[in-house]
PDB file of C-alpha atoms in Angstrom:
ATOM      1  CA  LEU A  10     127.367 147.663  69.442  1.00  0.00           C
ATOM      2  CA  LYS A  11     128.430 151.273  69.979  1.00  0.00           C
ATOM      3  CA  TRP A  12     124.979 152.596  69.121  1.00  0.00           C
ATOM      4  CA  THR A  13     123.154 150.664  71.822  1.00  0.00           C
ATOM      5  CA  LYS A  14     125.562 150.231  74.753  1.00  0.00           C
ATOM      6  CA  CYS A  15     127.862 152.533  76.719  1.00  0.00           C
ATOM      7  CA  PHE A  16     131.514 151.501  76.430  1.00  0.00           C
ATOM      8  CA  ASP A  17     132.363 152.956  79.860  1.00  0.00           C
ATOM      9  CA  CYS A  18     129.700 151.413  82.105  1.00  0.00           C
ATOM     10  CA  GLY A  19     128.408 148.625  79.853  1.00  0.00           C
ATOM     11  CA  GLN A  20     124.754 149.612  80.288  1.00  0.00           C
ATOM     12  CA  ASN A  21     122.308 149.852  77.407  1.00  0.00           C
ATOM     13  CA  PHE A  22     121.236 153.312  76.300  1.00  0.00           C
ATOM     14  CA  HIS A  23     117.588 154.209  76.810  1.00  0.00           C
ATOM     15  CA  GLY A  24     115.138 157.063  76.541  1.00  0.00           C
ATOM     16  CA  ALA A  25     115.931 160.211  74.578  1.00  0.00           C
ATOM     17  CA  VAL A  26     119.638 159.318  74.296  1.00  0.00           C
ATOM     18  CA  PHE A  27     118.921 155.964  72.664  1.00  0.00           C
ATOM     19  CA  HIS A  28     116.328 157.552  70.380  1.00  0.00           C
ATOM     20  CA  ALA A  29     118.871 160.142  69.167  1.00  0.00           C
ATOM     21  CA  LEU A  30     121.524 157.472  68.655  1.00  0.00           C
ATOM     22  CA  ALA A  31     119.065 155.318  66.694  1.00  0.00           C
ATOM     23  CA  TRP A  32     118.506 158.180  64.244  1.00  0.00           C
ATOM     24  CA  ALA A  33     122.266 158.737  64.016  1.00  0.00           C
ATOM     25  CA  MET A  34     122.829 155.035  63.368  1.00  0.00           C
ATOM     26  CA  TRP A  35     120.212 155.006  60.597  1.00  0.00           C
ATOM     27  CA  LYS A  36     121.752 158.080  58.907  1.00  0.00           C
ATOM     28  CA  THR A  37     125.212 156.509  59.143  1.00  0.00           C
ATOM     29  CA  TYR A  38     124.261 153.289  57.337  1.00  0.00           C
ATOM     30  CA  LEU A  39     121.531 154.662  55.060  1.00  0.00           C
ATOM     31  CA  GLY A  40     123.884 154.981  52.090  1.00  0.00           C
ATOM     32  CA  ARG A  41     124.877 151.320  52.128  1.00  0.00           C
ATOM     33  CA  PRO A  42     123.251 148.732  49.814  1.00  0.00           C
ATOM     34  CA  GLU A  43     119.798 147.575  50.870  1.00  0.00           C
ATOM     35  CA  ALA A  44     121.084 144.053  51.580  1.00  0.00           C
ATOM     36  CA  ASP A  45     123.747 145.300  54.001  1.00  0.00           C
ATOM     37  CA  PRO A  46     123.019 143.761  57.435  1.00  0.00           C
ATOM     38  CA  TYR A  47     124.059 146.913  59.341  1.00  0.00           C
ATOM     39  CA  ARG A  48     121.674 149.016  57.281  1.00  0.00           C
ATOM     40  CA  ALA A  49     118.874 146.564  58.036  1.00  0.00           C
ATOM     41  CA  LEU A  50     119.784 146.450  61.717  1.00  0.00           C
ATOM     42  CA  SER A  51     119.787 150.239  61.988  1.00  0.00           C
ATOM     43  CA  MET A  52     116.258 150.276  60.570  1.00  0.00           C
ATOM     44  CA  GLY A  53     115.158 147.758  63.182  1.00  0.00           C
ATOM     45  CA  VAL A  54     116.770 149.734  66.005  1.00  0.00           C
ATOM     46  CA  LEU A  55     115.068 152.926  64.831  1.00  0.00           C
ATOM     47  CA  GLY A  56     111.681 151.211  64.622  1.00  0.00           C
ATOM     48  CA  GLY A  57     112.153 149.771  68.093  1.00  0.00           C
ATOM     49  CA  THR A  58     113.005 153.126  69.659  1.00  0.00           C
ATOM     50  CA  LEU A  59     110.009 154.760  67.971  1.00  0.00           C
ATOM     51  CA  ARG A  60     107.777 152.064  69.434  1.00  0.00           C
ATOM     52  CA  ASN A  61     109.327 152.402  72.891  1.00  0.00           C
ATOM     53  CA  SER A  62     108.693 156.146  72.673  1.00  0.00           C
ATOM     54  CA  ARG A  63     105.017 155.308  71.958  1.00  0.00           C
ATOM     55  CA  ARG A  64     105.251 156.840  68.493  1.00  0.00           C
ATOM     56  CA  LEU A  65     103.473 153.773  67.196  1.00  0.00           C
ATOM     57  CA  GLU A  66     102.139 155.123  63.899  1.00  0.00           C
ATOM     58  CA  GLU A  67     105.669 156.191  62.949  1.00  0.00           C
ATOM     59  CA  ALA A  68     107.203 152.933  64.133  1.00  0.00           C
ATOM     60  CA  LEU A  69     104.850 150.676  62.162  1.00  0.00           C
ATOM     61  CA  PRO A  70     106.040 151.394  58.577  1.00  0.00           C
ATOM     62  CA  VAL A  71     109.685 151.277  59.713  1.00  0.00           C
ATOM     63  CA  LEU A  72     109.206 147.860  61.322  1.00  0.00           C
ATOM     64  CA  GLU A  73     107.254 146.601  58.312  1.00  0.00           C
ATOM     65  CA  ALA A  74     110.102 147.671  56.015  1.00  0.00           C
ATOM     66  CA  TYR A  75     112.635 146.043  58.334  1.00  0.00           C
ATOM     67  CA  LEU A  76     110.799 142.717  58.216  1.00  0.00           C
ATOM     68  CA  ALA A  77     110.460 142.894  54.428  1.00  0.00           C
ATOM     69  CA  ILE A  78     114.207 143.432  54.028  1.00  0.00           C
ATOM     70  CA  THR A  79     115.157 140.570  56.349  1.00  0.00           C
ATOM     71  CA  GLN A  80     112.881 138.226  54.432  1.00  0.00           C
ATOM     72  CA  ARG A  81     114.017 139.475  51.016  1.00  0.00           C
ATOM     73  CA  TYR A  82     117.702 138.915  51.690  1.00  0.00           C
ATOM     74  CA  GLY A  83     117.545 135.879  53.947  1.00  0.00           C
ATOM     75  CA  LEU A  84     118.532 137.692  57.157  1.00  0.00           C
ATOM     76  CA  GLU A  85     117.436 136.497  60.597  1.00  0.00           C
ATOM     77  CA  ALA A  86     113.796 137.592  60.788  1.00  0.00           C
ATOM     78  CA  THR A  87     112.552 136.463  64.209  1.00  0.00           C
ATOM     79  CA  GLY A  88     113.443 139.725  65.930  1.00  0.00           C
ATOM     80  CA  ALA A  89     111.848 141.748  63.133  1.00  0.00           C
ATOM     81  CA  GLN A  90     108.657 139.682  63.334  1.00  0.00           C
ATOM     82  CA  THR A  91     108.535 140.005  67.122  1.00  0.00           C
ATOM     83  CA  ASN A  92     108.950 143.790  67.071  1.00  0.00           C
ATOM     84  CA  LEU A  93     106.318 144.191  64.370  1.00  0.00           C
ATOM     85  CA  ALA A  94     103.884 141.896  66.197  1.00  0.00           C
ATOM     86  CA  ASN A  95     104.349 143.865  69.423  1.00  0.00           C
ATOM     87  CA  CYS A  96     103.766 147.156  67.611  1.00  0.00           C
ATOM     88  CA  LEU A  97     100.590 145.823  65.993  1.00  0.00           C
ATOM     89  CA  GLY A  98      99.413 144.653  69.410  1.00  0.00           C
ATOM     90  CA  ASP A  99     100.115 148.083  70.900  1.00  0.00           C
ATOM     91  CA  LEU A 100      97.943 149.570  68.150  1.00  0.00           C
ATOM     92  CA  GLY A 101      95.116 147.164  69.012  1.00  0.00           C
ATOM     93  CA  ARG A 102      95.520 145.147  65.796  1.00  0.00           C
ATOM     94  CA  HIS A 103      95.663 141.865  67.684  1.00  0.00           C
ATOM     95  CA  ASP A 104      94.457 139.679  64.812  1.00  0.00           C
ATOM     96  CA  GLU A 105      97.416 140.728  62.656  1.00  0.00           C
ATOM     97  CA  ALA A 106      99.783 140.397  65.600  1.00  0.00           C
ATOM     98  CA  LEU A 107      98.515 136.868  66.251  1.00  0.00           C
ATOM     99  CA  VAL A 108      99.413 135.728  62.732  1.00  0.00           C
ATOM    100  CA  LEU A 109     103.033 136.771  63.250  1.00  0.00           C
ATOM    101  CA  LYS A 110     103.198 135.358  66.778  1.00  0.00           C
ATOM    102  CA  ARG A 111     101.924 131.980  65.579  1.00  0.00           C
ATOM    103  CA  GLU A 112     104.658 131.881  62.922  1.00  0.00           C
ATOM    104  CA  ILE A 113     107.342 132.714  65.470  1.00  0.00           C
ATOM    105  CA  TYR A 114     106.076 130.111  67.927  1.00  0.00           C
ATOM    106  CA  ALA A 115     105.853 127.395  65.266  1.00  0.00           C
ATOM    107  CA  ARG A 116     109.425 128.138  64.177  1.00  0.00           C
ATOM    108  CA  ARG A 117     110.678 128.016  67.767  1.00  0.00           C
ATOM    109  CA  VAL A 118     108.994 124.668  68.375  1.00  0.00           C
ATOM    110  CA  ALA A 119     110.446 123.259  65.154  1.00  0.00           C
ATOM    111  CA  THR A 120     114.006 124.480  65.784  1.00  0.00           C
ATOM    112  CA  ARG A 121     114.377 124.470  69.578  1.00  0.00           C
ATOM    113  CA  GLY A 122     111.603 122.193  70.805  1.00  0.00           C
ATOM    114  CA  ILE A 123     109.000 122.973  73.456  1.00  0.00           C
ATOM    115  CA  SER A 124     111.428 122.596  76.382  1.00  0.00           C
ATOM    116  CA  ASP A 125     113.189 125.886  75.742  1.00  0.00           C
ATOM    117  CA  GLU A 126     112.715 129.203  77.523  1.00  0.00           C
ATOM    118  CA  ARG A 127     112.480 131.208  74.288  1.00  0.00           C
ATOM    119  CA  THR A 128     109.875 128.817  72.939  1.00  0.00           C
ATOM    120  CA  ILE A 129     107.836 129.185  76.124  1.00  0.00           C
ATOM    121  CA  LEU A 130     108.119 132.982  75.898  1.00  0.00           C
ATOM    122  CA  THR A 131     106.862 133.091  72.312  1.00  0.00           C
ATOM    123  CA  GLY A 132     104.043 130.713  73.270  1.00  0.00           C
ATOM    124  CA  SER A 133     103.146 133.054  76.117  1.00  0.00           C
ATOM    125  CA  ASN A 134     102.858 135.892  73.600  1.00  0.00           C
ATOM    126  CA  VAL A 135     100.482 133.774  71.509  1.00  0.00           C
ATOM    127  CA  ALA A 136      98.330 133.034  74.563  1.00  0.00           C
ATOM    128  CA  LEU A 137      98.118 136.747  75.367  1.00  0.00           C
ATOM    129  CA  SER A 138      96.921 137.613  71.861  1.00  0.00           C
ATOM    130  CA  LEU A 139      94.380 134.778  71.936  1.00  0.00           C
ATOM    131  CA  THR A 140      92.931 136.156  75.170  1.00  0.00           C
ATOM    132  CA  ARG A 141      92.736 139.669  73.753  1.00  0.00           C
ATOM    133  CA  LEU A 142      90.872 138.298  70.738  1.00  0.00           C
ATOM    134  CA  LYS A 143      88.487 136.455  73.082  1.00  0.00           C
ATOM    135  CA  LEU A 144      89.659 133.059  71.827  1.00  0.00           C
ATOM    136  CA  TRP A 145      89.545 131.826  75.388  1.00  0.00           C
ATOM    137  CA  ASP A 146      89.380 128.076  74.818  1.00  0.00           C
ATOM    138  CA  GLU A 147      92.495 128.072  72.660  1.00  0.00           C
ATOM    139  CA  SER A 148      94.291 130.429  75.052  1.00  0.00           C
ATOM    140  CA  LYS A 149      93.489 128.225  78.048  1.00  0.00           C
ATOM    141  CA  ALA A 150      94.512 125.045  76.249  1.00  0.00           C
ATOM    142  CA  LEU A 151      97.824 126.554  75.154  1.00  0.00           C
ATOM    143  CA  ALA A 152      98.731 128.034  78.545  1.00  0.00           C
ATOM    144  CA  ARG A 153      97.388 125.296  80.801  1.00  0.00           C
ATOM    145  CA  ASP A 154      98.040 122.114  78.825  1.00  0.00           C
ATOM    146  CA  GLN A 155     101.143 122.911  76.758  1.00  0.00           C
ATOM    147  CA  LEU A 156     103.185 125.745  78.238  1.00  0.00           C
ATOM    148  CA  LEU A 157     102.687 125.719  82.006  1.00  0.00           C
ATOM    149  CA  PRO A 158     103.701 122.085  82.636  1.00  0.00           C
ATOM    150  CA  VAL A 159     106.941 122.639  80.727  1.00  0.00           C
ATOM    151  CA  ALA A 160     107.588 126.019  82.358  1.00  0.00           C
ATOM    152  CA  ARG A 161     107.176 124.592  85.869  1.00  0.00           C
ATOM    153  CA  ARG A 162     109.482 121.685  85.113  1.00  0.00           C
ATOM    154  CA  LEU A 163     112.122 123.684  83.243  1.00  0.00           C
ATOM    155  CA  LEU A 164     112.054 127.065  84.996  1.00  0.00           C
ATOM    156  CA  GLY A 165     110.301 126.470  88.309  1.00  0.00           C
ATOM    157  CA  ALA A 166     106.944 127.542  89.705  1.00  0.00           C
ATOM    158  CA  ASP A 167     108.248 130.905  90.913  1.00  0.00           C
ATOM    159  CA  HIS A 168     109.982 131.958  87.682  1.00  0.00           C
ATOM    160  CA  ASP A 169     108.750 135.215  86.109  1.00  0.00           C
ATOM    161  CA  LEU A 170     107.707 133.498  82.892  1.00  0.00           C
ATOM    162  CA  THR A 171     105.793 130.784  84.753  1.00  0.00           C
ATOM    163  CA  LEU A 172     103.988 133.456  86.766  1.00  0.00           C
ATOM    164  CA  LYS A 173     103.203 135.360  83.559  1.00  0.00           C
ATOM    165  CA  LEU A 174     101.629 132.229  82.078  1.00  0.00           C
ATOM    166  CA  ASN A 175      99.547 131.818  85.227  1.00  0.00           C
ATOM    167  CA  GLN A 176      98.333 135.388  84.728  1.00  0.00           C
ATOM    168  CA  HIS A 177      97.400 134.694  81.112  1.00  0.00           C
ATOM    169  CA  LEU A 178      95.471 131.609  82.189  1.00  0.00           C
ATOM    170  CA  ALA A 179      93.719 133.503  84.975  1.00  0.00           C
ATOM    171  CA  ALA A 180      92.741 136.276  82.560  1.00  0.00           C
ATOM    172  CA  ALA A 181      91.322 133.771  80.074  1.00  0.00           C
ATOM    173  CA  LEU A 182      89.330 132.060  82.833  1.00  0.00           C
ATOM    174  CA  GLN A 183      88.044 135.330  84.230  1.00  0.00           C
ATOM    175  CA  ASP A 184      87.082 136.912  80.904  1.00  0.00           C
ATOM    176  CA  ASP A 185      85.513 133.819  79.319  1.00  0.00           C
ATOM    177  CA  THR A 186      81.804 134.600  79.217  1.00  0.00           C
ATOM    178  CA  GLU A 187      80.942 130.896  78.861  1.00  0.00           C
ATOM    179  CA  ARG A 188      82.812 129.754  81.960  1.00  0.00           C
ATOM    180  CA  THR A 189      80.847 127.997  84.685  1.00  0.00           C
ATOM    181  CA  ARG A 190      81.210 128.003  88.453  1.00  0.00           C
ATOM    182  CA  ASN A 191      82.459 124.419  88.282  1.00  0.00           C
ATOM    183  CA  ASP A 192      85.152 125.448  85.773  1.00  0.00           C
ATOM    184  CA  LEU A 193      86.430 128.108  88.148  1.00  0.00           C
ATOM    185  CA  ARG A 194      86.223 125.813  91.186  1.00  0.00           C
ATOM    186  CA  PHE A 195      88.173 123.094  89.378  1.00  0.00           C
ATOM    187  CA  GLU A 196      90.896 125.486  88.252  1.00  0.00           C
ATOM    188  CA  SER A 197      91.169 127.207  91.646  1.00  0.00           C
ATOM    189  CA  THR A 198      91.572 123.806  93.360  1.00  0.00           C
ATOM    190  CA  LYS A 199      94.446 122.899  91.027  1.00  0.00           C
ATOM    191  CA  ILE A 200      96.113 126.272  91.614  1.00  0.00           C
ATOM    192  CA  ARG A 201      95.829 125.871  95.410  1.00  0.00           C
ATOM    193  CA  ARG A 202      97.345 122.396  95.250  1.00  0.00           C
ATOM    194  CA  ARG A 203     100.251 123.682  93.136  1.00  0.00           C
ATOM    195  CA  ASP A 204     100.816 126.580  95.525  1.00  0.00           C
ATOM    196  CA  LEU A 205     100.841 124.259  98.524  1.00  0.00           C
ATOM    197  CA  SER A 206     103.288 121.962  96.758  1.00  0.00           C
ATOM    198  CA  THR A 207     105.545 124.905  95.907  1.00  0.00           C
ATOM    199  CA  GLN A 208     105.424 126.198  99.480  1.00  0.00           C
ATOM    200  CA  ALA A 209     106.246 122.765 100.875  1.00  0.00           C
ATOM    201  CA  THR A 210     109.209 122.445  98.531  1.00  0.00           C
ATOM    202  CA  THR A 211     110.458 125.921  99.392  1.00  0.00           C
ATOM    203  CA  CYS A 212     110.103 125.406 103.156  1.00  0.00           C
ATOM    204  CA  SER A 213     111.899 122.068 103.026  1.00  0.00           C
ATOM    205  CA  LYS A 214     115.058 123.609 101.549  1.00  0.00           C
ATOM    206  CA  PRO A 215     117.905 123.935 104.066  1.00  0.00           C
ATOM    207  CA  ARG A 216     118.431 127.410 105.457  1.00  0.00           C
ATOM    208  CA  PRO A 217     121.914 128.946 105.805  1.00  0.00           C
ATOM    209  CA  SER A 218     123.205 128.446 109.342  1.00  0.00           C
ATOM    210  CA  CYS A 219     125.014 131.054 111.423  1.00  0.00           C
ATOM    211  CA  ARG A 220     127.902 130.654 113.751  1.00  0.00           C
ATOM    212  CA  THR A 221     129.749 133.119 115.904  1.00  0.00           C
ATOM    213  CA  THR A 222     133.353 133.895 115.175  1.00  0.00           C
ATOM    214  CA  SER A 223     135.525 135.799 117.554  1.00  0.00           C
ATOM    215  CA  GLY A 224     138.093 138.301 116.447  1.00  0.00           C
ATOM    216  CA  GLY A 225     141.579 138.237 117.882  1.00  0.00           C
ATOM    217  CA  GLY A 226     142.241 139.879 121.244  1.00  0.00           C
ATOM    218  CA  GLY A 227     138.864 139.021 122.756  1.00  0.00           C
ATOM    219  CA  GLY A 228     136.943 141.479 120.600  1.00  0.00           C
ATOM    220  CA  SER A 229     133.201 141.337 120.076  1.00  0.00           C
ATOM    221  CA  SER A 230     131.805 138.501 118.015  1.00  0.00           C
ATOM    222  CA  ALA A 231     129.636 138.766 114.892  1.00  0.00           C
ATOM    223  CA  PRO A 232     127.404 136.215 113.131  1.00  0.00           C
ATOM    224  CA  ARG A 233     128.592 134.934 109.791  1.00  0.00           C
ATOM    225  CA  ILE A 234     126.451 133.240 107.151  1.00  0.00           C
ATOM    226  CA  LEU A 235     127.981 129.930 106.058  1.00  0.00           C
TER     227      LEU A 235
END
């Protein structure tokens, strides 16, 4: 899309340039019918850039209108819900954000199943909101019992999303005012065992070997990775 990506280098616009282009995009498509998908998309892009610029109070009504339009005309609404939920979370309205995040997660599970990276990501967002709302038991159960086993199997123990889930679980354990010493000892033992297992697997992988190749004419040799 010409409004979001540079044709020359292929990189996405960002910062003040992207913000200016988002306004230009919105003004370009504003005159189209409300149901026009490009008009709706331009509203979403504008709301997203306002949020990224930390102009949260301005972004909120734009993102709310964007979600309403996608739902009214049967457009794809997951992105609109996600952006609105993130904006509400940034504003500290975590209870409202949680409602949207639960809907997104339930839809992902129903359409893609639990063994899908996007499903795990949306579940991670739910766990984060649960922790921020001090719903520690539900957050721990979601991260530890549902998401982490799938993330380790599907993505690996050292994947960014798996590590993020570990952080959510650690935060829920640390902040839970009703936790006991035995709870922490039990969890720390499981984490150590997983770490040791991951290290053993990593260390057992074959390393690239080197051999020396000589250039013609008796020149100096240099190692080459095979």
